[in-house]
Amino acid sequence: MKVSLASALGTCFGVKDAINLAMDPQFKSELTIVGQLVHNRQVNESLKKNGVALVNDIDDIDSIKTKKVMITAHGAAEKIKEKLRDAGFIVYDASCPLVMRVHKTIKALVEKKYFPVVIGQKDHVEVKGIVGDLEEYVVINDENDLEKLRAVKKRKFGIVSQTTQQPERVESLVKKIMEMDCVDEVNFINTICQPTRDRQIAVRELADLVDLMIVIGGYNSSNTKKLVQVCEEKKIESHHIESTSQLNREWFVNKKHVGITAGTSTPEYVINDVHKEILKIAEELKVPEEQVV
Ligand code: SF4
């Protein structure tokens, strides 16, 4: 059984920078992160071990015990940061620059009189941050949401996407919007981030070569779920795991080539552990040469 890693996988620079900032010794026991810094259980556990406190979101402001607070890599609306400052907190901002680019892009579209539209998941923290300072907007997750555009009674739409969306899905939705009879003009700026694209291209290429894909990442990680979706589209057996302990030896029986990929919030040591364990399974499943006829 051959085992291959995707050519691009695991932690992106945005997540790495955010974790490094949160782990800075200057903060020890004096920092609260507002929201999950990244959607990865192991990372959040090691932050807690380091004395960093976590609260789910701004609604938990009353339970924050530290003076210093941190905004996550997913970004937040300016008014949330203001609310924290007004409450007397020192705000450290770990927002990924590529998320901030989406905030700037949508504001620029609004200034040019386009009605703002975000393609993404409306309850995702990144999307909440993108639309949080806008007076009006529409979030489109799939075709069922398209009629929302008719309801706003505007004809010029400025569209951006959540950074972790699948490019093909976004392009197909934009095309459908352009074809709607209630739409005169669309200004679409593709804001899917490069690390997400790289991982999706790499998983697509690898999916053509393997008969099983192991996808590593948090169950609540949007971009990890998109990697699983790519495997499903390619009709490749895939299993989404968070850690080595979830590997099932049965998955590997009679497999010739196994691929490994991981979302942008999956730490390198988790990928290495899973890789090592799969190589071990491959060794155990090896058919002794004298049995090969
Ligand atoms: S997935 Fe993209 S946007 Fe999100 S933190 Fe990583 S680089 Fe930034």
mmCIF file of N, CA and C in Angstrom, residues 118-206:
data_model
loop_
_atom_site.group_PDB
_atom_site.id
_atom_site.type_symbol
_atom_site.label_atom_id
_atom_site.label_comp_id
_atom_site.label_asym_id
_atom_site.label_seq_id
_atom_site.Cartn_x
_atom_site.Cartn_y
_atom_site.Cartn_z
ATOM 1 N N VAL A 118 -22.477 38.158 0.141
ATOM 2 C CA VAL A 118 -21.367 37.273 0.513
ATOM 3 C C VAL A 118 -21.776 35.843 0.184
ATOM 4 N N ILE A 119 -20.924 35.131 -0.534
ATOM 5 C CA ILE A 119 -21.190 33.710 -0.751
ATOM 6 C C ILE A 119 -20.464 32.952 0.359
ATOM 7 N N GLY A 120 -21.245 32.294 1.211
ATOM 8 C CA GLY A 120 -20.653 31.593 2.355
ATOM 9 C C GLY A 120 -21.734 31.134 3.306
ATOM 10 N N GLN A 121 -21.293 30.727 4.504
ATOM 11 C CA GLN A 121 -22.249 30.217 5.505
ATOM 12 C C GLN A 121 -22.597 31.345 6.465
ATOM 13 N N LYS A 122 -23.883 31.679 6.561
ATOM 14 C CA LYS A 122 -24.256 32.884 7.314
ATOM 15 C C LYS A 122 -23.922 32.794 8.808
ATOM 16 N N ASP A 123 -23.841 31.571 9.353
ATOM 17 C CA ASP A 123 -23.547 31.452 10.784
ATOM 18 C C ASP A 123 -22.059 31.272 11.074
ATOM 19 N N HIS A 124 -21.237 31.276 10.023
ATOM 20 C CA HIS A 124 -19.800 31.106 10.249
ATOM 21 C C HIS A 124 -19.220 32.412 10.777
ATOM 22 N N VAL A 125 -18.319 32.294 11.752
ATOM 23 C CA VAL A 125 -17.771 33.484 12.414
ATOM 24 C C VAL A 125 -17.106 34.443 11.410
ATOM 25 N N GLU A 126 -16.455 33.897 10.385
ATOM 26 C CA GLU A 126 -15.819 34.784 9.402
ATOM 27 C C GLU A 126 -16.872 35.617 8.666
ATOM 28 N N VAL A 127 -17.966 34.975 8.274
ATOM 29 C CA VAL A 127 -19.019 35.685 7.531
ATOM 30 C C VAL A 127 -19.693 36.721 8.436
ATOM 31 N N LYS A 128 -19.904 36.351 9.702
ATOM 32 C CA LYS A 128 -20.507 37.311 10.641
ATOM 33 C C LYS A 128 -19.633 38.559 10.745
ATOM 34 N N GLY A 129 -18.317 38.348 10.731
ATOM 35 C CA GLY A 129 -17.389 39.482 10.793
ATOM 36 C C GLY A 129 -17.441 40.321 9.527
ATOM 37 N N ILE A 130 -17.557 39.657 8.376
ATOM 38 C CA ILE A 130 -17.566 40.378 7.091
ATOM 39 C C ILE A 130 -18.794 41.290 6.992
ATOM 40 N N VAL A 131 -19.949 40.777 7.441
ATOM 41 C CA VAL A 131 -21.187 41.561 7.269
ATOM 42 C C VAL A 131 -21.516 42.419 8.492
ATOM 43 N N GLY A 132 -20.751 42.212 9.571
ATOM 44 C CA GLY A 132 -21.100 42.825 10.857
ATOM 45 C C GLY A 132 -21.190 44.342 10.862
ATOM 46 N N ASP A 133 -20.453 45.006 9.964
ATOM 47 C CA ASP A 133 -20.498 46.476 9.940
ATOM 48 C C ASP A 133 -21.383 47.015 8.811
ATOM 49 N N LEU A 134 -22.034 46.116 8.077
ATOM 50 C CA LEU A 134 -22.848 46.573 6.936
ATOM 51 C C LEU A 134 -24.286 46.839 7.381
ATOM 52 N N GLU A 135 -24.909 47.832 6.770
ATOM 53 C CA GLU A 135 -26.299 48.135 7.129
ATOM 54 C C GLU A 135 -27.254 47.120 6.521
ATOM 55 N N GLU A 136 -26.951 46.705 5.291
ATOM 56 C CA GLU A 136 -27.798 45.703 4.636
ATOM 57 C C GLU A 136 -26.902 44.799 3.794
ATOM 58 N N TYR A 137 -27.329 43.568 3.628
ATOM 59 C CA TYR A 137 -26.515 42.588 2.894
ATOM 60 C C TYR A 137 -27.350 41.331 2.690
ATOM 61 N N VAL A 138 -26.841 40.448 1.803
ATOM 62 C CA VAL A 138 -27.446 39.122 1.660
ATOM 63 C C VAL A 138 -26.304 38.108 1.699
ATOM 64 N N VAL A 139 -26.514 36.996 2.421
ATOM 65 C CA VAL A 139 -25.541 35.899 2.405
ATOM 66 C C VAL A 139 -26.163 34.748 1.621
ATOM 67 N N ILE A 140 -25.412 34.268 0.638
ATOM 68 C CA ILE A 140 -25.902 33.164 -0.201
ATOM 69 C C ILE A 140 -25.049 31.935 0.093
ATOM 70 N N ASN A 141 -25.692 30.874 0.543
ATOM 71 C CA ASN A 141 -24.942 29.642 0.784
ATOM 72 C C ASN A 141 -25.129 28.654 -0.365
ATOM 73 N N ASP A 142 -26.348 28.609 -0.899
ATOM 74 C CA ASP A 142 -26.605 27.716 -2.032
ATOM 75 C C ASP A 142 -27.746 28.283 -2.876
ATOM 76 N N GLU A 143 -28.139 27.517 -3.874
ATOM 77 C CA GLU A 143 -29.159 28.004 -4.820
ATOM 78 C C GLU A 143 -30.466 28.408 -4.144
ATOM 79 N N ASN A 144 -30.783 27.747 -3.021
ATOM 80 C CA ASN A 144 -32.040 28.055 -2.325
ATOM 81 C C ASN A 144 -32.086 29.494 -1.820
ATOM 82 N N ASP A 145 -30.898 30.101 -1.677
ATOM 83 C CA ASP A 145 -30.850 31.473 -1.147
ATOM 84 C C ASP A 145 -30.971 32.538 -2.239
ATOM 85 N N LEU A 146 -30.939 32.130 -3.507
ATOM 86 C CA LEU A 146 -30.874 33.130 -4.580
ATOM 87 C C LEU A 146 -32.075 34.079 -4.589
ATOM 88 N N GLU A 147 -33.237 33.561 -4.196
ATOM 89 C CA GLU A 147 -34.437 34.409 -4.229
ATOM 90 C C GLU A 147 -34.343 35.591 -3.261
ATOM 91 N N LYS A 148 -33.426 35.483 -2.285
ATOM 92 C CA LYS A 148 -33.231 36.602 -1.347
ATOM 93 C C LYS A 148 -32.822 37.860 -2.108
ATOM 94 N N LEU A 149 -32.150 37.668 -3.247
ATOM 95 C CA LEU A 149 -31.687 38.820 -4.032
ATOM 96 C C LEU A 149 -32.867 39.566 -4.643
ATOM 97 N N ARG A 150 -33.884 38.807 -5.037
ATOM 98 C CA ARG A 150 -35.079 39.433 -5.615
ATOM 99 C C ARG A 150 -35.766 40.290 -4.544
ATOM 100 N N ALA A 151 -35.778 39.743 -3.315
ATOM 101 C CA ALA A 151 -36.511 40.401 -2.227
ATOM 102 C C ALA A 151 -35.929 41.775 -1.876
ATOM 103 N N VAL A 152 -34.619 41.988 -2.109
ATOM 104 C CA VAL A 152 -34.035 43.277 -1.692
ATOM 105 C C VAL A 152 -34.331 44.409 -2.684
ATOM 106 N N LYS A 153 -34.862 44.040 -3.856
ATOM 107 C CA LYS A 153 -35.272 45.025 -4.865
ATOM 108 C C LYS A 153 -34.135 45.971 -5.270
ATOM 109 N N LYS A 154 -32.944 45.404 -5.467
ATOM 110 C CA LYS A 154 -31.801 46.158 -6.002
ATOM 111 C C LYS A 154 -31.404 45.465 -7.301
ATOM 112 N N ARG A 155 -30.623 46.177 -8.136
ATOM 113 C CA ARG A 155 -30.279 45.564 -9.422
ATOM 114 C C ARG A 155 -28.766 45.458 -9.654
ATOM 115 N N LYS A 156 -27.982 46.128 -8.767
ATOM 116 C CA LYS A 156 -26.514 46.095 -8.901
ATOM 117 C C LYS A 156 -25.941 45.388 -7.684
ATOM 118 N N PHE A 157 -25.273 44.257 -7.886
ATOM 119 C CA PHE A 157 -24.789 43.489 -6.733
ATOM 120 C C PHE A 157 -23.258 43.376 -6.746
ATOM 121 N N GLY A 158 -22.663 43.608 -5.577
ATOM 122 C CA GLY A 158 -21.218 43.428 -5.402
ATOM 123 C C GLY A 158 -21.012 42.166 -4.576
ATOM 124 N N ILE A 159 -20.278 41.201 -5.142
ATOM 125 C CA ILE A 159 -20.198 39.878 -4.489
ATOM 126 C C ILE A 159 -18.763 39.540 -4.072
ATOM 127 N N VAL A 160 -18.632 39.042 -2.843
ATOM 128 C CA VAL A 160 -17.354 38.469 -2.384
ATOM 129 C C VAL A 160 -17.656 37.068 -1.856
ATOM 130 N N SER A 161 -16.594 36.309 -1.550
ATOM 131 C CA SER A 161 -16.849 34.978 -0.992
ATOM 132 C C SER A 161 -16.099 34.805 0.320
ATOM 133 N N GLN A 162 -16.651 33.954 1.165
ATOM 134 C CA GLN A 162 -15.940 33.513 2.369
ATOM 135 C C GLN A 162 -14.614 32.921 1.889
ATOM 136 N N THR A 163 -13.536 33.107 2.647
ATOM 137 C CA THR A 163 -12.204 32.730 2.140
ATOM 138 C C THR A 163 -12.032 31.234 1.898
ATOM 139 N N THR A 164 -12.867 30.414 2.567
ATOM 140 C CA THR A 164 -12.641 28.964 2.498
ATOM 141 C C THR A 164 -13.637 28.238 1.597
ATOM 142 N N GLN A 165 -14.328 28.977 0.738
ATOM 143 C CA GLN A 165 -15.300 28.327 -0.154
ATOM 144 C C GLN A 165 -14.595 27.555 -1.271
ATOM 145 N N GLN A 166 -15.376 26.675 -1.903
ATOM 146 C CA GLN A 166 -14.850 25.927 -3.048
ATOM 147 C C GLN A 166 -15.021 26.780 -4.300
ATOM 148 N N PRO A 167 -13.950 27.046 -5.051
ATOM 149 C CA PRO A 167 -14.047 27.957 -6.203
ATOM 150 C C PRO A 167 -15.152 27.581 -7.196
ATOM 151 N N GLU A 168 -15.296 26.291 -7.494
ATOM 152 C CA GLU A 168 -16.289 25.879 -8.510
ATOM 153 C C GLU A 168 -17.704 26.219 -8.056
ATOM 154 N N ARG A 169 -17.982 26.007 -6.769
ATOM 155 C CA ARG A 169 -19.318 26.297 -6.221
ATOM 156 C C ARG A 169 -19.607 27.790 -6.322
ATOM 157 N N VAL A 170 -18.596 28.582 -5.933
ATOM 158 C CA VAL A 170 -18.780 30.039 -5.926
ATOM 159 C C VAL A 170 -19.014 30.531 -7.356
ATOM 160 N N GLU A 171 -18.172 30.053 -8.282
ATOM 161 C CA GLU A 171 -18.314 30.510 -9.674
ATOM 162 C C GLU A 171 -19.674 30.128 -10.235
ATOM 163 N N SER A 172 -20.153 28.942 -9.891
ATOM 164 C CA SER A 172 -21.453 28.513 -10.405
ATOM 165 C C SER A 172 -22.581 29.385 -9.820
ATOM 166 N N LEU A 173 -22.483 29.742 -8.539
ATOM 167 C CA LEU A 173 -23.514 30.603 -7.939
ATOM 168 C C LEU A 173 -23.485 32.001 -8.557
ATOM 169 N N VAL A 174 -22.276 32.511 -8.803
ATOM 170 C CA VAL A 174 -22.166 33.853 -9.408
ATOM 171 C C VAL A 174 -22.808 33.840 -10.801
ATOM 172 N N LYS A 175 -22.570 32.770 -11.546
ATOM 173 C CA LYS A 175 -23.136 32.657 -12.897
ATOM 174 C C LYS A 175 -24.671 32.685 -12.820
ATOM 175 N N LYS A 176 -25.202 31.951 -11.849
ATOM 176 C CA LYS A 176 -26.671 31.905 -11.698
ATOM 177 C C LYS A 176 -27.219 33.282 -11.327
ATOM 178 N N ILE A 177 -26.478 34.006 -10.481
ATOM 179 C CA ILE A 177 -26.928 35.355 -10.092
ATOM 180 C C ILE A 177 -26.961 36.253 -11.333
ATOM 181 N N MET A 178 -25.902 36.150 -12.153
ATOM 182 C CA MET A 178 -25.819 36.987 -13.362
ATOM 183 C C MET A 178 -26.996 36.729 -14.300
ATOM 184 N N GLU A 179 -27.497 35.493 -14.266
ATOM 185 C CA GLU A 179 -28.586 35.124 -15.184
ATOM 186 C C GLU A 179 -29.972 35.515 -14.661
ATOM 187 N N MET A 180 -30.048 35.980 -13.416
ATOM 188 C CA MET A 180 -31.376 36.293 -12.846
ATOM 189 C C MET A 180 -31.964 37.540 -13.510
ATOM 190 N N ASP A 181 -33.264 37.505 -13.750
ATOM 191 C CA ASP A 181 -33.879 38.633 -14.458
ATOM 192 C C ASP A 181 -33.953 39.900 -13.602
ATOM 193 N N CYS A 182 -33.775 39.753 -12.290
ATOM 194 C CA CYS A 182 -33.833 40.938 -11.421
ATOM 195 C C CYS A 182 -32.447 41.578 -11.254
ATOM 196 N N VAL A 183 -31.456 41.062 -11.989
ATOM 197 C CA VAL A 183 -30.078 41.556 -11.816
ATOM 198 C C VAL A 183 -29.597 42.250 -13.094
ATOM 199 N N ASP A 184 -29.154 43.517 -12.945
ATOM 200 C CA ASP A 184 -28.608 44.249 -14.099
ATOM 201 C C ASP A 184 -27.091 44.138 -14.163
ATOM 202 N N GLU A 185 -26.460 44.191 -12.976
ATOM 203 C CA GLU A 185 -24.994 44.242 -12.977
ATOM 204 C C GLU A 185 -24.432 43.487 -11.782
ATOM 205 N N VAL A 186 -23.352 42.745 -12.029
ATOM 206 C CA VAL A 186 -22.682 42.014 -10.949
ATOM 207 C C VAL A 186 -21.202 42.380 -10.967
ATOM 208 N N ASN A 187 -20.687 42.758 -9.805
ATOM 209 C CA ASN A 187 -19.247 42.972 -9.674
ATOM 210 C C ASN A 187 -18.752 41.923 -8.680
ATOM 211 N N PHE A 188 -18.143 40.860 -9.214
ATOM 212 C CA PHE A 188 -17.715 39.744 -8.361
ATOM 213 C C PHE A 188 -16.210 39.810 -8.135
ATOM 214 N N ILE A 189 -15.815 39.850 -6.874
ATOM 215 C CA ILE A 189 -14.385 39.810 -6.547
ATOM 216 C C ILE A 189 -14.146 38.514 -5.783
ATOM 217 N N ASN A 190 -13.357 37.647 -6.396
ATOM 218 C CA ASN A 190 -13.143 36.331 -5.796
ATOM 219 C C ASN A 190 -12.169 36.452 -4.620
ATOM 220 N N THR A 191 -12.677 36.243 -3.410
ATOM 221 C CA THR A 191 -11.841 36.434 -2.218
ATOM 222 C C THR A 191 -11.517 35.108 -1.518
ATOM 223 N N ILE A 192 -11.641 34.007 -2.246
ATOM 224 C CA ILE A 192 -11.185 32.722 -1.675
ATOM 225 C C ILE A 192 -9.667 32.851 -1.509
ATOM 226 N N CYS A 193 -9.146 32.441 -0.342
ATOM 227 C CA CYS A 193 -7.718 32.703 -0.109
ATOM 228 C C CYS A 193 -6.838 31.664 -0.811
ATOM 229 N N GLN A 194 -5.596 32.073 -1.093
ATOM 230 C CA GLN A 194 -4.689 31.204 -1.855
ATOM 231 C C GLN A 194 -4.386 29.886 -1.126
ATOM 232 N N PRO A 195 -4.114 29.916 0.212
ATOM 233 C CA PRO A 195 -3.861 28.627 0.876
ATOM 234 C C PRO A 195 -5.036 27.653 0.731
ATOM 235 N N THR A 196 -6.279 28.159 0.773
ATOM 236 C CA THR A 196 -7.444 27.285 0.588
ATOM 237 C C THR A 196 -7.443 26.714 -0.834
ATOM 238 N N ARG A 197 -7.199 27.592 -1.819
ATOM 239 C CA ARG A 197 -7.150 27.117 -3.218
ATOM 240 C C ARG A 197 -6.076 26.047 -3.385
ATOM 241 N N ASP A 198 -4.881 26.327 -2.824
ATOM 242 C CA ASP A 198 -3.757 25.384 -2.984
ATOM 243 C C ASP A 198 -4.132 24.007 -2.443
ATOM 244 N N ARG A 199 -4.789 23.993 -1.256
ATOM 245 C CA ARG A 199 -5.148 22.707 -0.650
ATOM 246 C C ARG A 199 -6.217 21.986 -1.467
ATOM 247 N N GLN A 200 -7.126 22.768 -2.047
ATOM 248 C CA GLN A 200 -8.181 22.134 -2.851
ATOM 249 C C GLN A 200 -7.630 21.584 -4.169
ATOM 250 N N ILE A 201 -6.709 22.336 -4.781
ATOM 251 C CA ILE A 201 -6.090 21.844 -6.025
ATOM 252 C C ILE A 201 -5.312 20.563 -5.718
ATOM 253 N N ALA A 202 -4.547 20.603 -4.606
ATOM 254 C CA ALA A 202 -3.707 19.447 -4.248
ATOM 255 C C ALA A 202 -4.560 18.213 -3.956
ATOM 256 N N VAL A 203 -5.703 18.395 -3.261
ATOM 257 C CA VAL A 203 -6.519 17.219 -2.929
ATOM 258 C C VAL A 203 -7.164 16.659 -4.200
ATOM 259 N N ARG A 204 -7.526 17.539 -5.128
ATOM 260 C CA ARG A 204 -8.098 17.097 -6.403
ATOM 261 C C ARG A 204 -7.091 16.239 -7.174
ATOM 262 N N GLU A 205 -5.844 16.747 -7.237
ATOM 263 C CA GLU A 205 -4.807 16.012 -7.976
ATOM 264 C C GLU A 205 -4.556 14.652 -7.332
ATOM 265 N N LEU A 206 -4.479 14.657 -5.995
ATOM 266 C CA LEU A 206 -4.187 13.404 -5.288
ATOM 267 C C LEU A 206 -5.360 12.427 -5.400
#
